[in-house]
mmCIF file of C-alpha atoms in Angstrom:
data_model
loop_
_atom_site.group_PDB
_atom_site.id
_atom_site.type_symbol
_atom_site.label_atom_id
_atom_site.label_comp_id
_atom_site.label_asym_id
_atom_site.label_seq_id
_atom_site.Cartn_x
_atom_site.Cartn_y
_atom_site.Cartn_z
ATOM 1 C CA MET A 436 -13.839 -75.262 -28.942
ATOM 2 C CA PRO A 437 -16.434 -73.130 -27.091
ATOM 3 C CA ARG A 438 -15.594 -71.805 -23.639
ATOM 4 C CA THR A 439 -17.496 -73.142 -20.671
ATOM 5 C CA ALA A 440 -19.198 -70.948 -18.096
ATOM 6 C CA SER A 441 -16.401 -71.529 -15.616
ATOM 7 C CA GLN A 442 -13.808 -70.500 -18.211
ATOM 8 C CA SER A 443 -15.671 -67.374 -19.361
ATOM 9 C CA SER A 444 -15.842 -66.006 -15.811
ATOM 10 C CA GLY A 445 -12.845 -65.925 -13.519
ATOM 11 C CA MET A 446 -12.820 -66.700 -9.823
ATOM 12 C CA LYS A 447 -11.264 -64.334 -7.301
ATOM 13 C CA ASN A 448 -11.503 -64.976 -3.557
ATOM 14 C CA GLY A 449 -14.388 -67.326 -4.182
ATOM 15 C CA VAL A 450 -16.384 -64.716 -6.106
ATOM 16 C CA VAL A 451 -17.451 -65.193 -9.697
ATOM 17 C CA GLN A 452 -15.883 -62.440 -11.843
ATOM 18 C CA PRO A 453 -17.713 -61.987 -15.176
ATOM 19 C CA ASP A 454 -15.835 -60.844 -18.252
ATOM 20 C CA GLY A 455 -16.415 -57.804 -20.436
ATOM 21 C CA VAL A 456 -18.230 -54.618 -19.528
ATOM 22 C CA LEU A 457 -20.326 -56.347 -16.856
ATOM 23 C CA GLY A 458 -17.197 -57.583 -15.124
ATOM 24 C CA SER A 459 -15.581 -54.144 -15.262
ATOM 25 C CA ILE A 460 -18.652 -52.552 -13.678
ATOM 26 C CA SER A 461 -18.747 -55.255 -11.004
ATOM 27 C CA ARG A 462 -15.059 -54.851 -10.105
ATOM 28 C CA PHE A 463 -15.325 -51.041 -10.030
ATOM 29 C CA TRP A 464 -18.385 -51.288 -7.756
ATOM 30 C CA GLN A 465 -16.569 -53.644 -5.402
ATOM 31 C CA VAL A 466 -13.457 -51.439 -5.199
ATOM 32 C CA ALA A 467 -15.559 -48.303 -4.643
ATOM 33 C CA THR A 468 -17.815 -49.741 -1.950
ATOM 34 C CA ILE A 469 -15.884 -52.596 -0.321
ATOM 35 C CA ALA A 470 -12.289 -51.284 -0.227
ATOM 36 C CA GLU A 471 -11.430 -50.014 3.226
ATOM 37 C CA PRO A 472 -11.110 -46.210 3.516
ATOM 38 C CA PHE A 473 -8.718 -44.230 5.663
ATOM 39 C CA HIS A 474 -9.920 -44.514 9.275
ATOM 40 C CA ARG A 475 -9.748 -41.128 10.960
ATOM 41 C CA MET A 476 -9.530 -41.300 14.757
ATOM 42 C CA PHE A 477 -12.583 -40.270 16.743
ATOM 43 C CA SER A 478 -13.820 -39.710 20.278
ATOM 44 C CA LEU A 479 -16.830 -41.278 21.932
ATOM 45 C CA ASP A 480 -17.943 -37.948 23.398
ATOM 46 C CA ASP A 481 -18.122 -36.244 19.985
ATOM 47 C CA ARG A 482 -21.799 -35.251 19.705
ATOM 48 C CA ALA A 483 -21.499 -34.874 15.911
ATOM 49 C CA LEU A 484 -21.024 -38.679 15.663
ATOM 50 C CA GLN A 485 -23.812 -39.760 18.038
ATOM 51 C CA TYR A 486 -26.768 -39.770 15.621
ATOM 52 C CA PRO A 487 -28.741 -43.014 15.117
ATOM 53 C CA HIS A 488 -28.093 -45.333 12.214
ATOM 54 C CA ALA A 489 -31.138 -45.370 9.918
ATOM 55 C CA GLU A 490 -31.805 -48.861 8.599
ATOM 56 C CA ALA A 491 -34.348 -47.624 6.016
ATOM 57 C CA GLU A 492 -33.063 -44.752 3.852
ATOM 58 C CA ARG A 493 -35.270 -42.239 2.067
ATOM 59 C CA VAL A 494 -33.378 -42.914 -1.182
ATOM 60 C CA PRO A 495 -32.766 -46.635 -0.601
ATOM 61 C CA ARG A 496 -30.058 -48.830 -1.999
ATOM 62 C CA PRO A 497 -29.957 -52.629 -2.385
ATOM 63 C CA ASN A 498 -28.698 -54.711 0.509
ATOM 64 C CA ARG A 499 -24.913 -54.786 0.563
ATOM 65 C CA PRO A 500 -23.306 -58.217 0.285
ATOM 66 C CA HIS A 501 -22.268 -59.614 3.637
ATOM 67 C CA ASN A 502 -21.178 -62.949 2.131
ATOM 68 C CA ILE A 503 -18.332 -61.764 -0.101
ATOM 69 C CA GLY A 504 -16.246 -64.736 0.987
ATOM 70 C CA ASN A 505 -18.995 -67.239 0.152
ATOM 71 C CA PRO A 506 -18.067 -69.245 -2.970
ATOM 72 C CA GLN A 507 -21.750 -69.456 -3.885
ATOM 73 C CA PHE A 508 -22.034 -65.669 -4.088
ATOM 74 C CA ASN A 509 -22.479 -64.564 -7.690
ATOM 75 C CA SER A 510 -21.205 -61.071 -8.414
ATOM 76 C CA CYS A 511 -23.193 -61.038 -11.665
ATOM 77 C CA LEU A 512 -26.254 -60.317 -9.535
ATOM 78 C CA LEU A 513 -24.256 -57.694 -7.690
ATOM 79 C CA ALA A 514 -23.378 -55.912 -10.923
ATOM 80 C CA VAL A 515 -26.959 -55.552 -12.136
ATOM 81 C CA GLU A 516 -28.497 -54.406 -8.849
ATOM 82 C CA ILE A 517 -29.810 -50.888 -9.320
ATOM 83 C CA GLU A 518 -29.793 -48.295 -6.586
ATOM 84 C CA TYR A 519 -32.685 -45.890 -6.598
ATOM 85 C CA ASN A 520 -30.235 -43.007 -6.919
ATOM 86 C CA ILE A 521 -28.959 -44.535 -10.165
ATOM 87 C CA LEU A 522 -32.546 -44.835 -11.373
ATOM 88 C CA TYR A 523 -33.354 -41.218 -10.508
ATOM 89 C CA SER A 524 -30.040 -39.631 -11.520
ATOM 90 C CA ALA A 525 -28.866 -41.692 -14.501
ATOM 91 C CA ILE A 526 -31.554 -43.832 -16.117
ATOM 92 C CA ILE A 527 -34.400 -41.296 -16.047
ATOM 93 C CA PRO A 528 -32.236 -38.408 -17.402
ATOM 94 C CA LEU A 529 -30.924 -40.707 -20.127
ATOM 95 C CA LEU A 530 -34.462 -41.703 -21.174
ATOM 96 C CA VAL A 531 -35.613 -38.068 -21.213
ATOM 97 C CA ILE A 532 -32.609 -37.061 -23.329
ATOM 98 C CA LEU A 533 -33.157 -39.869 -25.835
ATOM 99 C CA LEU A 534 -36.867 -39.063 -26.046
ATOM 100 C CA THR A 535 -36.139 -35.390 -26.645
ATOM 101 C CA THR A 536 -33.309 -35.769 -29.155
ATOM 102 C CA ILE A 537 -34.869 -38.578 -31.204
ATOM 103 C CA ILE A 538 -38.619 -37.924 -31.152
ATOM 104 C CA ILE A 539 -39.522 -34.446 -29.853
ATOM 105 C CA ALA A 540 -36.703 -32.313 -31.272
ATOM 106 C CA PRO A 541 -34.673 -34.471 -33.673
ATOM 107 C CA SER A 542 -31.648 -33.312 -35.625
ATOM 108 C CA PRO A 543 -31.748 -32.655 -39.399
ATOM 109 C CA PRO A 544 -32.198 -35.797 -41.514
ATOM 110 C CA ASN A 545 -28.654 -35.649 -42.875
ATOM 111 C CA ASN A 546 -27.180 -35.987 -39.362
ATOM 112 C CA ARG A 547 -29.962 -37.309 -37.158
ATOM 113 C CA LEU A 548 -27.759 -39.322 -34.781
ATOM 114 C CA HIS A 549 -25.251 -36.604 -33.884
ATOM 115 C CA LYS A 550 -27.339 -34.855 -31.228
ATOM 116 C CA PRO A 551 -28.447 -37.945 -29.242
ATOM 117 C CA GLN A 552 -24.954 -39.387 -29.524
ATOM 118 C CA VAL A 553 -23.021 -36.413 -28.138
ATOM 119 C CA THR A 554 -25.665 -35.697 -25.482
ATOM 120 C CA THR A 555 -25.569 -39.279 -24.200
ATOM 121 C CA ILE A 556 -21.774 -39.305 -24.186
ATOM 122 C CA SER A 557 -21.731 -36.014 -22.311
ATOM 123 C CA LEU A 558 -24.158 -37.271 -19.648
ATOM 124 C CA LEU A 559 -22.252 -40.527 -19.119
ATOM 125 C CA THR A 560 -18.970 -38.615 -18.916
ATOM 126 C CA ALA A 561 -20.355 -36.386 -16.171
ATOM 127 C CA LEU A 562 -21.659 -39.386 -14.206
ATOM 128 C CA PHE A 563 -18.452 -41.389 -14.549
ATOM 129 C CA LEU A 564 -16.127 -38.524 -13.595
ATOM 130 C CA THR A 565 -18.315 -37.643 -10.628
ATOM 131 C CA SER A 566 -18.406 -41.231 -9.343
ATOM 132 C CA LEU A 567 -14.657 -41.650 -9.792
ATOM 133 C CA ILE A 568 -13.660 -38.410 -8.049
ATOM 134 C CA THR A 569 -16.212 -38.885 -5.265
ATOM 135 C CA ASP A 570 -15.141 -42.454 -4.436
ATOM 136 C CA ILE A 571 -11.439 -41.539 -4.495
ATOM 137 C CA ALA A 572 -12.095 -38.603 -2.152
ATOM 138 C CA LYS A 573 -14.262 -40.696 0.187
ATOM 139 C CA ASN A 574 -11.637 -43.402 0.684
ATOM 140 C CA ALA A 575 -8.708 -40.961 0.851
ATOM 141 C CA ILE A 576 -10.216 -38.476 3.335
ATOM 142 C CA GLY A 577 -11.973 -40.968 5.612
ATOM 143 C CA ARG A 578 -14.281 -38.489 7.348
ATOM 144 C CA PRO A 579 -16.606 -40.181 9.898
ATOM 145 C CA ARG A 580 -20.339 -40.159 9.256
ATOM 146 C CA PRO A 581 -22.760 -38.617 11.782
ATOM 147 C CA ASP A 582 -23.947 -42.145 12.733
ATOM 148 C CA LEU A 583 -20.454 -43.574 13.225
ATOM 149 C CA LEU A 584 -20.861 -44.557 16.879
ATOM 150 C CA ALA A 585 -24.097 -46.426 16.146
ATOM 151 C CA ARG A 586 -22.255 -48.334 13.404
ATOM 152 C CA CYS A 587 -19.090 -48.902 15.410
ATOM 153 C CA LYS A 588 -20.636 -50.236 18.649
ATOM 154 C CA PRO A 589 -17.506 -49.551 20.726
ATOM 155 C CA ALA A 590 -16.356 -52.217 23.149
ATOM 156 C CA LYS A 591 -17.020 -51.773 26.832
ATOM 157 C CA GLY A 592 -14.268 -49.935 28.651
ATOM 158 C CA THR A 593 -13.322 -47.750 25.682
ATOM 159 C CA PRO A 594 -12.074 -44.340 26.938
ATOM 160 C CA GLN A 595 -14.781 -41.691 26.617
ATOM 161 C CA HIS A 596 -12.644 -38.563 26.316
ATOM 162 C CA GLU A 597 -9.721 -39.775 24.218
ATOM 163 C CA LEU A 598 -9.107 -40.273 20.536
ATOM 164 C CA VAL A 599 -9.470 -43.929 19.581
ATOM 165 C CA SER A 600 -9.172 -45.907 16.351
ATOM 166 C CA TYR A 601 -11.597 -48.198 14.594
ATOM 167 C CA THR A 602 -10.103 -51.209 16.369
ATOM 168 C CA VAL A 603 -12.403 -50.525 19.344
ATOM 169 C CA CYS A 604 -15.453 -51.291 17.195
ATOM 170 C CA THR A 605 -17.336 -54.557 17.621
ATOM 171 C CA GLU A 606 -19.519 -54.382 14.478
ATOM 172 C CA LYS A 607 -19.019 -57.534 12.377
ATOM 173 C CA GLY A 608 -20.553 -56.301 9.131
ATOM 174 C CA HIS A 609 -17.673 -55.187 6.916
ATOM 175 C CA HIS A 610 -19.591 -52.658 4.847
ATOM 176 C CA ILE A 611 -21.661 -51.242 7.715
ATOM 177 C CA LEU A 612 -18.522 -50.568 9.733
ATOM 178 C CA HIS A 613 -16.092 -49.246 7.138
ATOM 179 C CA ASP A 614 -18.715 -47.246 5.260
ATOM 180 C CA GLY A 615 -18.878 -45.125 8.412
ATOM 181 C CA TRP A 616 -15.670 -43.394 7.259
ATOM 182 C CA ARG A 617 -16.990 -42.420 3.811
ATOM 183 C CA SER A 618 -18.852 -39.252 4.730
ATOM 184 C CA PHE A 619 -17.062 -36.622 2.615
ATOM 185 C CA PRO A 620 -18.211 -35.779 0.024
ATOM 186 C CA SER A 621 -21.783 -37.027 -0.283
ATOM 187 C CA GLY A 622 -21.956 -39.567 -3.108
ATOM 188 C CA HIS A 623 -25.724 -39.332 -3.479
ATOM 189 C CA SER A 624 -25.532 -35.541 -3.756
ATOM 190 C CA SER A 625 -22.702 -35.462 -6.285
ATOM 191 C CA PHE A 626 -24.230 -38.208 -8.437
ATOM 192 C CA ALA A 627 -27.702 -36.629 -8.310
ATOM 193 C CA PHE A 628 -26.462 -33.234 -9.463
ATOM 194 C CA ALA A 629 -24.220 -34.818 -12.102
ATOM 195 C CA GLY A 630 -27.229 -36.539 -13.708
ATOM 196 C CA LEU A 631 -30.251 -34.420 -12.843
ATOM 197 C CA GLY A 632 -28.199 -31.218 -12.910
ATOM 198 C CA TYR A 633 -27.037 -32.112 -16.400
ATOM 199 C CA LEU A 634 -30.656 -32.723 -17.392
ATOM 200 C CA SER A 635 -31.551 -29.229 -16.144
ATOM 201 C CA LEU A 636 -28.791 -27.712 -18.269
ATOM 202 C CA PHE A 637 -29.933 -29.719 -21.283
ATOM 203 C CA LEU A 638 -33.581 -28.684 -20.893
ATOM 204 C CA ALA A 639 -32.569 -25.056 -20.336
ATOM 205 C CA GLY A 640 -30.737 -25.122 -23.653
ATOM 206 C CA GLN A 641 -33.474 -26.893 -25.572
ATOM 207 C CA LEU A 642 -36.162 -24.550 -24.201
ATOM 208 C CA HIS A 643 -34.040 -21.373 -24.574
ATOM 209 C CA VAL A 644 -34.643 -20.487 -20.934
ATOM 210 C CA PHE A 645 -32.086 -17.651 -20.909
ATOM 211 C CA CYS A 646 -33.430 -15.933 -24.007
ATOM 212 C CA ALA A 647 -35.355 -12.679 -23.630
ATOM 213 C CA ARG A 648 -39.046 -12.901 -22.663
ATOM 214 C CA THR A 649 -39.012 -16.667 -22.076
ATOM 215 C CA ASP A 650 -42.262 -17.815 -20.473
ATOM 216 C CA LEU A 651 -42.212 -19.043 -16.874
ATOM 217 C CA LEU A 652 -43.378 -22.567 -17.747
ATOM 218 C CA ARG A 653 -40.126 -23.290 -19.588
ATOM 219 C CA VAL A 654 -38.091 -22.067 -16.633
ATOM 220 C CA ILE A 655 -40.021 -24.331 -14.246
ATOM 221 C CA LEU A 656 -39.578 -27.360 -16.508
ATOM 222 C CA ALA A 657 -35.831 -26.790 -16.612
ATOM 223 C CA LEU A 658 -35.656 -26.375 -12.823
ATOM 224 C CA VAL A 659 -37.567 -29.569 -11.946
ATOM 225 C CA PRO A 660 -34.556 -31.945 -12.287
ATOM 226 C CA ALA A 661 -32.330 -29.654 -10.215
ATOM 227 C CA ILE A 662 -35.001 -29.469 -7.493
ATOM 228 C CA CYS A 663 -35.207 -33.275 -7.459
ATOM 229 C CA ALA A 664 -31.420 -33.448 -7.064
ATOM 230 C CA ALA A 665 -31.639 -31.018 -4.141
ATOM 231 C CA MET A 666 -34.294 -33.197 -2.478
ATOM 232 C CA ILE A 667 -32.062 -36.259 -2.810
ATOM 233 C CA SER A 668 -29.221 -34.321 -1.203
ATOM 234 C CA ILE A 669 -31.415 -33.116 1.661
ATOM 235 C CA SER A 670 -32.548 -36.690 2.338
ATOM 236 C CA ARG A 671 -28.957 -37.634 3.164
ATOM 237 C CA CYS A 672 -28.994 -35.179 6.057
ATOM 238 C CA GLU A 673 -32.382 -36.468 7.206
ATOM 239 C CA ASP A 674 -31.013 -40.029 7.281
ATOM 240 C CA TYR A 675 -27.963 -38.838 9.275
ATOM 241 C CA ARG A 676 -25.637 -40.220 6.601
ATOM 242 C CA HIS A 677 -24.053 -36.785 6.022
ATOM 243 C CA ASP A 678 -24.001 -33.282 7.412
ATOM 244 C CA VAL A 679 -24.643 -30.055 5.507
ATOM 245 C CA TYR A 680 -20.956 -29.659 4.666
ATOM 246 C CA ASP A 681 -20.747 -33.089 2.980
ATOM 247 C CA VAL A 682 -23.936 -32.492 0.993
ATOM 248 C CA THR A 683 -22.977 -28.974 -0.118
ATOM 249 C CA ILE A 684 -19.539 -29.950 -1.414
ATOM 250 C CA GLY A 685 -20.940 -33.058 -3.107
ATOM 251 C CA SER A 686 -23.638 -31.007 -4.842
ATOM 252 C CA ILE A 687 -21.105 -28.420 -6.049
ATOM 253 C CA LEU A 688 -18.821 -31.186 -7.320
ATOM 254 C CA GLY A 689 -21.588 -32.924 -9.276
ATOM 255 C CA MET A 690 -23.007 -29.715 -10.756
ATOM 256 C CA SER A 691 -19.550 -28.457 -11.739
ATOM 257 C CA LEU A 692 -18.714 -31.650 -13.603
ATOM 258 C CA ALA A 693 -22.162 -31.635 -15.229
ATOM 259 C CA TYR A 694 -21.578 -28.094 -16.511
ATOM 260 C CA PHE A 695 -18.055 -28.960 -17.638
ATOM 261 C CA SER A 696 -19.279 -31.980 -19.588
ATOM 262 C CA TYR A 697 -22.251 -30.087 -21.050
ATOM 263 C CA ARG A 698 -20.152 -27.187 -22.359
ATOM 264 C CA ARG A 699 -17.762 -29.569 -24.126
ATOM 265 C CA TYR A 700 -20.543 -30.355 -26.597
ATOM 266 C CA TYR A 701 -22.999 -27.433 -26.408
ATOM 267 C CA PRO A 702 -22.617 -23.640 -26.643
ATOM 268 C CA ALA A 703 -23.431 -21.286 -23.764
ATOM 269 C CA LEU A 704 -27.048 -21.178 -22.591
ATOM 270 C CA THR A 705 -27.232 -17.506 -23.615
ATOM 271 C CA ASP A 706 -26.355 -18.335 -27.224
ATOM 272 C CA ARG A 707 -29.244 -18.130 -29.686
ATOM 273 C CA ARG A 708 -28.298 -21.598 -30.999
ATOM 274 C CA CYS A 709 -27.902 -23.164 -27.540
ATOM 275 C CA ASP A 710 -30.173 -26.075 -28.486
ATOM 276 C CA ILE A 711 -27.784 -27.275 -31.211
ATOM 277 C CA PRO A 712 -24.572 -29.123 -30.239
ATOM 278 C CA HIS A 713 -21.209 -28.218 -31.664
ATOM 279 C CA PRO A 714 -20.639 -29.840 -35.087
ATOM 280 C CA SER A 715 -18.702 -33.053 -35.301
ATOM 281 C CA LEU A 716 -15.156 -33.105 -36.621
ATOM 282 C CA ALA A 717 -16.391 -34.269 -40.018
ATOM 283 C CA GLU A 718 -18.979 -31.482 -40.163
ATOM 284 C CA ALA A 719 -16.435 -28.910 -39.007
ATOM 285 C CA GLY A 720 -14.052 -29.976 -41.772
ATOM 286 C CA MET A 721 -16.760 -29.732 -44.417
ATOM 287 C CA LEU A 722 -17.873 -26.316 -43.166
ATOM 288 C CA GLU A 723 -14.283 -25.071 -43.218
ATOM 289 C CA LYS A 724 -13.843 -26.318 -46.790
ATOM 290 C CA VAL A 725 -17.055 -24.602 -47.889
ATOM 291 C CA ARG A 726 -15.931 -21.372 -46.221
ATOM 292 C CA ARG A 727 -12.552 -21.453 -47.956
ATOM 293 C CA ASP A 728 -14.174 -22.156 -51.313
ATOM 294 C CA GLU A 729 -16.624 -19.298 -50.796
ATOM 295 C CA GLU A 730 -13.864 -16.893 -49.834
ATOM 296 C CA ALA A 731 -11.842 -17.935 -52.860
ATOM 297 C CA ARG A 732 -14.819 -17.454 -55.158
ATOM 298 C CA VAL A 733 -15.673 -14.053 -53.701
ATOM 299 C CA GLY A 734 -12.027 -12.995 -53.910
ATOM 300 C CA VAL A 735 -11.846 -13.902 -57.602
ATOM 301 C CA GLY A 736 -15.059 -11.977 -58.252
ATOM 302 C CA LYS A 737 -13.701 -8.841 -56.578
ATOM 303 C CA THR A 738 -10.508 -9.033 -58.645
ATOM 304 C CA ASP A 739 -12.479 -9.253 -61.884
ATOM 305 C CA VAL A 740 -14.596 -6.239 -60.969
ATOM 306 C CA VAL A 741 -11.554 -4.106 -60.169
ATOM 307 C CA GLU A 742 -9.894 -4.988 -63.453
ATOM 308 C CA GLU A 743 -13.017 -4.106 -65.419
ATOM 309 C CA ASP A 744 -13.307 -0.773 -63.651
ATOM 310 C CA ASP A 745 -9.689 0.094 -64.423
ATOM 311 C CA SER A 746 -10.110 -0.771 -68.082
ATOM 312 C CA GLU A 747 -13.138 1.459 -68.336
ATOM 313 C CA VAL A 748 -11.699 4.430 -66.455
ATOM 314 C CA VAL A 749 -8.502 4.746 -68.452
ATOM 315 C CA PRO A 750 -10.146 5.426 -71.826
ATOM 316 C CA LEU A 751 -12.414 8.048 -70.278
ATOM 317 C CA ARG A 752 -9.440 9.928 -68.848
ATOM 318 C CA GLU A 753 -7.687 9.766 -72.169
ATOM 319 C CA GLY A 754 -10.799 11.052 -73.905
ATOM 320 C CA ARG A 755 -11.010 14.032 -71.542
ATOM 321 C CA ARG A 756 -7.390 14.886 -72.165
ATOM 322 C CA ASP A 757 -7.932 14.741 -75.915
ATOM 323 C CA SER A 758 -10.994 16.993 -75.747
ATOM 324 C CA SER A 759 -9.222 19.550 -73.520
ATOM 325 C CA SER A 760 -6.089 19.769 -75.670
ATOM 326 C CA PRO A 761 -5.905 22.719 -78.147
ATOM 327 C CA GLU A 762 -6.476 21.977 -81.793
#
């Protein structure tokens, strides 16, 4: 008997929970962005927290759900909403990689899918690890954003020169308030360098940027994604969502994980074959078998040559002895 729509998607707190990959993405998004972080105490006279709250961001994101408790709210729409940072840092690098590995510089016909497969897996691994580590750190550390006081809207009579908790805040929007304690590290910066930084590494390998006498145009092409990631990071300071410390650590985190993921599948950028990924396990096994067979064949050939030489030398020595002996 076929399952109905209500059976195929569960209900939790009045929110439709889709099944499968879409449901997993939706639940992960909700935990990462809606779960309350650690609320570090703050002071109203802290000038580092007195910046304005920018309603319009330079790298915008979709409107956060303020009606999570509404039974009519459908989290399927929530799961497919695309932030501009995801478009810039994940979708565009993925399209460039697929275009390069399938059309522009494809693999040999006998293994045409290996290169796009491992490159895509490597990119997605870098993005996933970066998002996971960044969101865990954000909620665990609970560092206030530079615009915390504008988000909090402290109640009248709150002490000005004492440490207070988030309970003095009057903001009703759940996400606007609690997202004020997710400053460290910068999620936009780490995600941008995980995706666009990985794309820079990939292009540097495909264009042999670190080989001798490489033309400047190739270097510039490889640097363009990294420059775009840096601009995304800088925009977070301009919007007063983060300070330089948050952005710097987030950028280092994303670029480090991008390099880690890239080197798991590709050789060093200084290698002369840096544009070719490491062989698959099946290819490695076949290459090892061919090498052993070649060594065995060469070893047998050397043994035969030595035996022939010995058989030829012995009669000559005997002949010399016979000719030198007195008659």
